[in-house]
Coordinates of C-alpha atoms in Angstrom, one line a residue:
M1126 CA 35.8 -11.3 -32.0
T1127 CA 35.8 -9.3 -29.0
A1128 CA 34.9 -10.3 -25.8
S1129 CA 32.7 -6.9 -26.1
T1130 CA 31.2 -8.4 -29.4
D1131 CA 30.6 -11.9 -27.8
L1132 CA 28.6 -10.0 -25.3
E1133 CA 26.3 -7.2 -27.7
T1134 CA 25.9 -10.3 -29.9
L1135 CA 24.9 -12.9 -27.5
R1136 CA 22.8 -9.6 -26.0
T1137 CA 21.0 -8.7 -29.0
R1138 CA 19.9 -12.8 -29.6
V1139 CA 18.0 -12.3 -26.1
R1140 CA 16.6 -9.2 -27.2
E1141 CA 15.1 -11.2 -30.1
L1142 CA 14.0 -14.2 -28.4
M1143 CA 12.2 -12.0 -25.9
P1144 CA 8.7 -12.6 -27.6
Q1145 CA 8.8 -16.5 -27.8
T1146 CA 9.4 -16.1 -24.0
R1147 CA 6.6 -14.2 -23.6
N1148 CA 4.6 -17.2 -25.2
D1149 CA 6.2 -19.5 -22.8
L1150 CA 4.8 -17.8 -20.2
V1151 CA 1.9 -17.1 -21.4
E1152 CA 1.2 -20.9 -21.8
M1153 CA 3.3 -21.8 -18.3
V1154 CA 1.0 -19.2 -16.7
A1155 CA -2.3 -20.9 -17.6
F1156 CA -1.3 -23.9 -16.0
K1157 CA -3.3 -24.0 -12.4
S1158 CA -0.8 -25.8 -10.7
V1159 CA -1.1 -25.4 -7.2
F1160 CA -0.1 -28.5 -5.9
D1161 CA -2.4 -30.7 -3.1
P1162 CA -0.6 -33.4 -0.7
A1163 CA -3.6 -34.0 0.4
G1164 CA -5.4 -34.7 -1.9
E1165 CA -4.6 -36.5 -5.9
P1166 CA -2.8 -34.3 -8.0
P1167 CA -4.6 -31.6 -9.8
P1168 CA -4.4 -32.7 -13.0
D1169 CA -2.9 -28.8 -14.2
C1170 CA -0.1 -29.7 -12.6
D1171 CA 0.5 -33.1 -14.4
A1172 CA 0.0 -30.7 -17.7
M1173 CA 2.2 -28.2 -16.6
V1174 CA 5.2 -31.5 -16.0
E1175 CA 4.1 -32.5 -19.5
W1176 CA 4.9 -28.3 -21.1
L1177 CA 8.3 -28.7 -19.6
I1178 CA 9.1 -32.3 -21.1
A1179 CA 8.6 -30.9 -24.1
A1180 CA 10.1 -27.4 -24.0
F1181 CA 13.0 -28.6 -22.6
A1182 CA 13.1 -31.8 -24.9
N1183 CA 12.8 -29.0 -28.1
L1184 CA 15.9 -27.0 -26.8
G1185 CA 18.1 -30.2 -26.9
V1186 CA 18.0 -31.1 -23.3
S1187 CA 18.7 -35.2 -23.3
D1188 CA 16.5 -37.5 -21.0
V1189 CA 14.1 -35.0 -20.1
E1190 CA 11.5 -37.2 -18.0
A1191 CA 9.3 -37.3 -14.6
H1192 CA 9.5 -38.7 -11.3
V1193 CA 7.2 -38.8 -8.6
T1194 CA 8.5 -37.9 -5.3
S1195 CA 7.7 -39.2 -1.6
D1196 CA 4.5 -36.4 -1.2
G1197 CA 3.1 -37.6 -5.0
S1198 CA 4.5 -34.5 -6.8
K1199 CA 6.7 -34.6 -9.8
A1200 CA 10.1 -33.4 -10.2
V1201 CA 11.2 -33.1 -13.9
T1202 CA 15.2 -33.8 -15.0
G1203 CA 17.3 -34.1 -17.8
H1204 CA 21.2 -33.1 -19.1
I1205 CA 23.1 -31.6 -21.5
P1206 CA 26.8 -33.4 -21.9
G1207 CA 29.6 -30.3 -22.6
P1208 CA 32.8 -31.4 -23.4
P1209 CA 34.8 -34.0 -21.9
D1210 CA 36.2 -32.8 -18.0
A1211 CA 33.9 -29.6 -18.3
P1212 CA 32.4 -28.8 -15.1
T1213 CA 28.1 -29.3 -14.3
V1214 CA 26.4 -26.6 -13.5
L1215 CA 22.7 -27.7 -11.7
L1216 CA 19.3 -25.3 -13.0
Y1217 CA 16.8 -25.3 -10.2
F1218 CA 13.6 -24.3 -10.8
H1219 CA 9.9 -25.1 -9.1
H1220 CA 6.9 -25.4 -11.3
D1221 CA 3.9 -25.2 -8.6
V1222 CA 2.4 -22.2 -7.7
Q1223 CA 0.2 -20.7 -4.6
P1224 CA -3.4 -20.4 -4.9
P1225 CA -4.2 -17.3 -6.4
M1226 CA -6.1 -15.8 -3.1
D1227 CA -9.1 -13.6 -4.0
E1228 CA -9.4 -14.5 -7.6
G1229 CA -12.7 -12.6 -8.0
G1230 CA -11.3 -9.8 -5.7
E1231 CA -8.3 -8.0 -5.3
W1232 CA -7.3 -8.8 -8.3
K1233 CA -7.1 -6.4 -11.3
S1234 CA -6.5 -9.1 -14.5
P1235 CA -7.7 -13.0 -14.5
A1236 CA -5.0 -14.6 -12.3
W1237 CA -4.4 -17.2 -15.0
T1238 CA -3.5 -15.2 -17.7
L1239 CA -1.1 -12.7 -18.6
T1240 CA -1.8 -9.4 -18.7
E1241 CA 0.7 -6.9 -19.4
R1242 CA 0.2 -3.6 -17.4
D1243 CA 2.3 -0.7 -17.2
G1244 CA 5.2 -2.5 -19.0
R1245 CA 4.5 -5.6 -16.5
W1246 CA 3.7 -9.0 -16.8
Y1247 CA 0.6 -10.2 -14.5
G1248 CA -0.3 -13.5 -13.4
R1249 CA -0.4 -16.3 -11.0
G1250 CA 3.5 -17.9 -11.3
A1251 CA 4.5 -14.4 -13.5
A1252 CA 7.5 -13.9 -11.3
D1253 CA 7.9 -17.3 -8.7
C1254 CA 8.5 -19.6 -10.1
K1255 CA 7.8 -20.0 -13.8
G1256 CA 9.1 -16.5 -14.5
N1257 CA 12.5 -18.2 -13.8
I1258 CA 11.9 -21.1 -15.9
A1259 CA 11.2 -18.5 -18.5
V1260 CA 15.0 -17.5 -18.2
H1261 CA 16.2 -21.0 -18.5
L1262 CA 14.6 -21.7 -21.6
T1263 CA 15.5 -18.2 -23.2
A1264 CA 19.6 -18.9 -22.2
L1265 CA 19.8 -22.3 -23.4
R1266 CA 18.2 -20.7 -26.5
A1267 CA 20.4 -18.1 -26.9
L1268 CA 23.2 -20.4 -26.0
A1269 CA 22.6 -22.0 -29.3
G1270 CA 24.9 -24.8 -28.3
E1271 CA 27.9 -23.0 -27.3
A1272 CA 27.9 -23.7 -23.5
S1273 CA 31.2 -24.6 -22.1
V1274 CA 29.9 -27.0 -19.2
N1275 CA 27.6 -30.3 -18.8
I1276 CA 24.2 -29.0 -17.7
K1277 CA 21.8 -30.1 -15.6
I1278 CA 18.1 -29.6 -14.6
I1279 CA 15.5 -30.5 -11.7
G1280 CA 11.8 -28.7 -11.5
E1281 CA 10.3 -29.2 -8.4
G1282 CA 6.6 -29.8 -7.8
S1283 CA 5.7 -28.9 -4.2
E1284 CA 8.5 -26.2 -3.5
E1285 CA 5.5 -23.9 -2.4
Q1286 CA 4.0 -26.7 0.3
G1287 CA 7.1 -27.7 1.8
S1288 CA 5.7 -31.3 1.6
G1289 CA 9.4 -32.6 1.2
G1290 CA 9.2 -34.4 -2.3
I1291 CA 12.2 -32.6 -3.5
E1292 CA 14.3 -32.9 0.2
N1293 CA 13.8 -37.0 0.0
F1294 CA 14.5 -37.0 -3.9
V1295 CA 17.9 -35.8 -3.5
P1296 CA 19.6 -37.7 -1.5
E1297 CA 18.2 -40.7 -3.5
H1298 CA 19.1 -40.1 -6.8
P1299 CA 22.6 -38.2 -6.8
E1300 CA 23.8 -39.1 -9.8
L1301 CA 21.2 -37.0 -11.5
L1302 CA 21.6 -34.0 -9.6
A1303 CA 25.6 -34.4 -8.7
A1304 CA 27.2 -30.9 -10.0
D1305 CA 30.0 -28.0 -9.3
A1306 CA 27.5 -25.8 -9.2
I1307 CA 23.9 -25.1 -8.4
L1308 CA 21.9 -22.1 -9.3
I1309 CA 18.7 -21.9 -7.2
C1310 CA 16.2 -19.7 -9.5
D1311 CA 14.0 -18.9 -7.1
S1312 CA 15.1 -15.4 -5.5
G1313 CA 15.4 -11.9 -6.9
N1314 CA 17.2 -8.8 -6.8
C1315 CA 17.2 -6.4 -4.5
A1316 CA 15.5 -3.8 -7.1
V1317 CA 15.0 -4.1 -10.7
G1318 CA 17.8 -3.2 -12.3
Q1319 CA 20.4 -4.1 -9.6
P1320 CA 21.8 -7.8 -9.7
T1321 CA 22.1 -9.6 -6.7
L1322 CA 23.1 -12.6 -5.3
T1323 CA 21.5 -13.8 -2.4
T1324 CA 24.1 -15.4 0.2
S1325 CA 21.9 -16.3 3.2
L1326 CA 18.2 -17.9 3.8
R1327 CA 16.8 -18.0 7.2
G1328 CA 15.8 -21.1 8.0
I1329 CA 12.0 -22.0 9.8
A1330 CA 10.4 -23.8 13.0
N1331 CA 6.9 -24.3 13.4
V1332 CA 4.9 -24.4 16.5
V1333 CA 1.5 -24.7 17.9
V1334 CA 0.8 -24.0 20.9
S1335 CA -2.8 -24.8 22.7
V1336 CA -4.3 -23.3 26.1
E1337 CA -6.9 -25.6 28.6
T1338 CA -8.2 -23.9 31.3
L1339 CA -11.4 -24.8 31.8
E1340 CA -13.7 -28.4 30.8
S1341 CA -16.5 -25.6 29.0
A1342 CA -17.2 -22.4 28.2
M1343 CA -18.3 -20.3 31.1
H1344 CA -21.4 -17.2 30.9
S1345 CA -19.1 -14.3 31.1
G1346 CA -21.4 -12.3 33.4
M1347 CA -21.8 -15.0 36.3
F1348 CA -18.0 -16.3 35.8
G1349 CA -15.8 -13.9 34.5
G1350 CA -13.8 -12.0 36.7
A1351 CA -12.7 -15.0 38.2
A1352 CA -12.1 -17.8 35.7
P1353 CA -9.6 -18.2 33.9
D1354 CA -9.7 -17.2 30.2
A1355 CA -8.0 -19.4 27.9
L1356 CA -7.7 -17.3 25.0
A1357 CA -6.6 -13.9 27.5
A1358 CA -4.0 -16.6 28.4
L1359 CA -2.8 -17.3 25.0
I1360 CA -3.0 -13.5 24.2
A1361 CA -0.5 -12.3 27.2
M1362 CA 1.6 -15.3 26.0
L1363 CA 2.1 -14.4 22.2
A1364 CA 2.5 -10.3 23.6
S1365 CA 5.6 -12.1 25.5
L1366 CA 7.1 -12.2 21.7
R1367 CA 7.5 -9.3 21.4
D1368 CA 9.4 -6.3 23.2
E1369 CA 7.7 -2.8 22.6
H1370 CA 9.9 -1.8 19.8
G1371 CA 9.2 -4.7 17.9
N1372 CA 12.2 -7.3 18.6
T1373 CA 11.4 -10.8 19.1
T1374 CA 12.0 -11.9 22.5
V1375 CA 12.4 -16.0 22.6
R1376 CA 14.1 -16.6 26.1
G1377 CA 17.8 -18.2 25.0
L1378 CA 17.9 -17.0 21.4
D1379 CA 19.5 -14.1 20.3
S1380 CA 18.1 -11.1 18.8
T1381 CA 21.6 -8.9 18.0
Q1382 CA 23.3 -10.6 14.8
E1383 CA 23.8 -7.9 12.2
F1384 CA 23.9 -8.7 8.0
D1385 CA 27.2 -8.4 6.5
G1386 CA 25.9 -7.0 3.5
I1387 CA 23.9 -4.9 1.6
D1388 CA 21.2 -2.5 3.9
Y1389 CA 17.0 -2.1 2.9
P1390 CA 16.5 1.1 3.0
A1391 CA 13.4 1.9 5.5
E1392 CA 11.9 4.2 2.6
N1393 CA 11.7 0.9 0.1
F1394 CA 11.1 -2.0 2.9
R1395 CA 7.6 0.0 4.1
R1396 CA 6.9 0.4 -0.1
D1397 CA 7.7 -2.8 -0.5
A1398 CA 6.2 -4.5 2.4
T1399 CA 3.1 -2.1 1.8
V1400 CA 3.5 -0.8 5.7
L1401 CA 0.6 2.2 5.7
D1402 CA 1.3 5.4 6.2
G1403 CA 1.6 6.1 10.2
V1404 CA 2.0 2.9 11.0
D1405 CA 5.9 2.1 12.4
V1406 CA 8.1 -0.6 10.8
V1407 CA 9.8 -2.9 14.0
G1408 CA 12.7 -3.1 15.5
S1409 CA 15.8 -2.1 17.0
G1410 CA 18.0 -2.7 14.2
R1411 CA 19.1 -1.6 10.7
I1412 CA 15.4 -3.4 8.2
S1413 CA 18.1 -5.6 6.7
D1414 CA 19.4 -7.0 10.2
M1415 CA 15.7 -7.5 11.4
V1416 CA 15.0 -9.6 8.2
W1417 CA 18.3 -11.4 7.2
A1418 CA 20.3 -12.0 10.5
R1419 CA 18.0 -12.3 13.7
P1420 CA 15.3 -14.6 14.8
A1421 CA 11.3 -13.5 14.0
A1422 CA 8.0 -15.1 14.9
T1423 CA 4.6 -13.8 13.8
V1424 CA 1.9 -15.6 15.0
L1425 CA 0.3 -17.2 12.0
G1426 CA -3.5 -17.9 12.6
I1427 CA -5.5 -18.1 16.1
D1428 CA -8.3 -21.0 17.1
C1429 CA -10.8 -19.0 19.1
S1430 CA -14.5 -18.2 18.5
P1431 CA -15.2 -15.5 15.6
V1432 CA -16.9 -12.2 16.5
A1433 CA -19.7 -12.7 14.5
G1434 CA -22.1 -15.4 16.1
S1435 CA -19.4 -15.1 19.5
S1436 CA -21.9 -16.3 22.8
A1437 CA -21.2 -14.2 26.3
A1438 CA -18.8 -16.8 27.5
V1439 CA -15.6 -17.0 28.8
T1440 CA -12.8 -19.0 26.8
P1441 CA -12.2 -22.5 28.0
R1442 CA -9.9 -23.6 25.5
A1443 CA -7.7 -21.5 22.4
R1444 CA -4.7 -22.2 20.7
A1445 CA -1.9 -20.3 18.2
R1446 CA 0.2 -21.7 15.1
I1447 CA 4.0 -19.6 15.7
N1448 CA 6.2 -18.8 13.1
L1449 CA 9.5 -19.4 13.9
R1450 CA 12.3 -17.9 11.4
V1451 CA 15.9 -18.8 12.5
P1452 CA 18.6 -16.9 11.3
P1453 CA 22.2 -18.5 9.6
G1454 CA 23.9 -19.9 12.4
M1455 CA 21.2 -20.2 14.2
D1456 CA 20.4 -24.2 15.2
A1457 CA 16.7 -24.4 14.3
K1458 CA 15.7 -27.4 16.5
A1459 CA 17.4 -25.4 19.2
A1460 CA 15.7 -22.3 18.6
Q1461 CA 12.0 -24.2 18.1
D1462 CA 13.3 -26.0 21.7
A1463 CA 13.7 -22.0 22.7
L1464 CA 9.9 -20.9 22.3
I1465 CA 9.0 -24.5 23.5
A1466 CA 10.3 -23.5 26.6
H1467 CA 9.6 -19.5 26.4
L1468 CA 5.9 -20.1 25.6
Q1469 CA 5.1 -22.7 28.9
D1470 CA 7.5 -20.6 31.8
V1471 CA 5.3 -17.3 30.7
A1472 CA 2.2 -19.0 30.4
P1473 CA 0.2 -17.0 33.2
W1474 CA -2.3 -19.0 35.9
H1475 CA -0.8 -22.5 35.8
V1476 CA -3.2 -23.0 32.6
R1477 CA -2.6 -26.2 30.5
V1478 CA -0.3 -25.6 27.9
S1479 CA 0.5 -28.5 25.3
C1480 CA 3.0 -27.8 22.3
E1481 CA 3.0 -29.8 19.2
R1482 CA 6.3 -29.1 16.8
E1483 CA 5.4 -28.6 12.6
A1484 CA 8.0 -27.7 10.2
I1485 CA 11.5 -27.8 11.1
G1486 CA 14.4 -26.4 8.4
A1487 CA 17.7 -25.3 8.9
P1488 CA 19.1 -21.9 7.9
F1489 CA 21.3 -21.4 5.0
S1490 CA 24.5 -20.3 4.0
G1491 CA 25.2 -19.9 0.0
S1492 CA 28.7 -19.5 -1.4
T1493 CA 30.6 -16.3 -1.8
E1494 CA 34.1 -17.6 -3.5
G1495 CA 35.1 -19.8 -5.4
P1496 CA 35.4 -20.1 -9.4
A1497 CA 31.2 -20.5 -10.2
F1498 CA 30.6 -17.6 -7.9
D1499 CA 33.0 -15.3 -9.7
A1500 CA 32.4 -16.3 -13.2
L1501 CA 28.6 -15.5 -12.2
V1502 CA 29.3 -12.6 -10.3
D1503 CA 31.2 -11.7 -13.8
A1504 CA 28.3 -12.4 -16.0
M1505 CA 25.6 -10.9 -13.4
G1506 CA 27.8 -7.4 -13.5
A1507 CA 28.0 -7.6 -17.5
A1508 CA 24.4 -8.4 -18.2
Y1509 CA 23.2 -5.3 -15.9
G1510 CA 26.1 -2.8 -16.7
R1511 CA 26.4 -2.7 -12.8
D1512 CA 28.2 -4.1 -9.9
V1513 CA 26.3 -7.7 -7.9
V1514 CA 25.6 -7.0 -4.7
M1515 CA 25.2 -9.8 -1.5
Q1516 CA 21.7 -9.6 0.2
G1517 CA 19.7 -11.8 2.3
Q1518 CA 16.4 -13.8 2.4
G1519 CA 13.7 -13.6 5.7
G1520 CA 12.2 -16.9 4.0
S1521 CA 13.4 -20.5 3.7
I1522 CA 14.1 -22.7 0.7
P1523 CA 14.9 -26.3 2.6
L1524 CA 16.4 -28.1 -0.5
C1525 CA 19.1 -26.1 -0.2
T1526 CA 20.6 -27.4 3.4
V1527 CA 19.8 -30.8 1.5
L1528 CA 21.7 -29.8 -1.6
Q1529 CA 24.8 -28.4 0.8
E1530 CA 25.0 -32.2 2.7
T1531 CA 24.5 -34.1 -0.4
F1532 CA 26.8 -32.5 -2.7
P1533 CA 29.5 -30.3 -0.1
D1534 CA 31.9 -29.7 -2.7
A1535 CA 29.1 -27.6 -4.9
E1536 CA 29.1 -24.0 -4.9
I1537 CA 25.2 -22.7 -4.4
M1538 CA 24.0 -19.2 -5.6
L1539 CA 21.0 -18.4 -4.9
L1540 CA 19.0 -15.6 -7.6
G1541 CA 16.1 -15.0 -10.0
V1542 CA 13.3 -12.3 -11.7
E1543 CA 11.5 -12.1 -7.6
E1544 CA 12.6 -8.7 -6.9
P1545 CA 10.3 -7.1 -4.3
S1546 CA 7.6 -5.6 -6.8
C1547 CA 6.4 -8.8 -8.2
L1548 CA 4.2 -9.6 -5.4
I1549 CA 5.1 -13.3 -5.2
H1550 CA 2.2 -15.3 -3.0
A1551 CA -0.1 -12.6 -3.5
P1552 CA -3.0 -10.9 -5.3
N1553 CA -1.4 -9.2 -8.8
E1554 CA 2.0 -10.8 -8.7
S1555 CA 4.2 -10.0 -11.6
V1556 CA 7.4 -9.7 -13.4
D1557 CA 9.3 -7.0 -14.8
P1558 CA 10.1 -8.6 -18.6
S1559 CA 13.7 -7.2 -18.5
E1560 CA 14.3 -8.7 -15.3
I1561 CA 14.1 -11.9 -17.3
E1562 CA 16.2 -10.9 -20.2
N1563 CA 19.4 -9.6 -18.4
L1564 CA 18.8 -12.7 -16.2
A1565 CA 18.7 -14.8 -19.1
L1566 CA 21.9 -13.3 -20.4
A1567 CA 23.5 -13.0 -17.4
E1568 CA 22.9 -16.8 -17.8
A1569 CA 24.0 -17.8 -21.1
L1570 CA 27.1 -15.8 -20.3
F1571 CA 27.8 -17.9 -17.3
L1572 CA 26.8 -21.6 -18.8
R1573 CA 29.3 -20.1 -21.9
D1574 CA 32.2 -18.7 -20.1
Y1575 CA 32.1 -20.5 -16.9
A1576 CA 34.6 -23.6 -17.8
T1577 CA 36.6 -21.2 -19.2
K1578 CA 37.6 -18.8 -16.3

């Protein structure tokens, strides 16, 4: 049988499995698996885990079990033994989801009901990350025991919360997860139908900055003009984090790096980011430089008097939460130090400034060479019928760095169904079923051929 016939036979298998794939996603989306690290595990999180155990066990995955991690979430593991001395592939996914956000408002169909509209499948988690679970299940079904490798799975239960459960679990259980190749399926193509590997992730360094100026709020008519306004001081400090072009300008941090890979066309970015007509995209570099290769400071929230119910008073204290994204090549702890020093240096009027350190995570660079990388590029190219391109991601996945540190010889690649149109984390999240189909075929080809390359 020729290689092209093998490819088409596998492609046909995957296509014929897509109705079952859709049923899988219908059932998964119905689980409201929003993990809360501050409370008891929601019942739907446990129900989702039980569903996964049954689904993977039915496909011949051995010893599928749940492990309670340090934050109370559950990790799902299992394995499929391969030929003797064959390499091992670890398949990653997460089974928790973001809250639906304004479920009764902006959503055009129920968030927890998979709904087909204009050729896409809508529902919370349809792409991030239950669509990627559907890829794994479909690929394993299509392989029908023809894998040339040992296969392991790891499903994370609190990825969206970033509460560290899986990061602690990995180094404590290396025997369950050790692999030659690790596929992190929580990313996506740069566009529908364009096979893409994500080769870099920005890290994260959050800070909460507080400003105090007065012992109490004071009448703005009697004291305004000379009394130091804490909110005005904070606004000036936050404004210093960007220049007139929108570039991040934290003192001591280089903001001139360039991304070595595919560009992100400005018109595509405007559409993907839902930039309003007439509003500028910010920054002096290419879009790919700004979102994948340079630091970015974002004000996530401000605590001050709300407009409704506000009084005519000078504000005595205010605070803000700042999210700093850290590109590869930059130390996240040093970047956090620089942000704190910057805020303290630019504070006007000798106001009292205090900074609280929050989440910190190192940036990540994935594999771009090696036998697994080459086999995956070949498999994705064959499945999609197009050359694979490389992109970065502005987001952070701390687990990637933990896996890299725990298994330094493993090749780690990021891929998935979460292309920009999916609107992950937003209302009306969706997935293009062709992405599940093509990626499942690519994964099946990789698992079948990796050890024979």
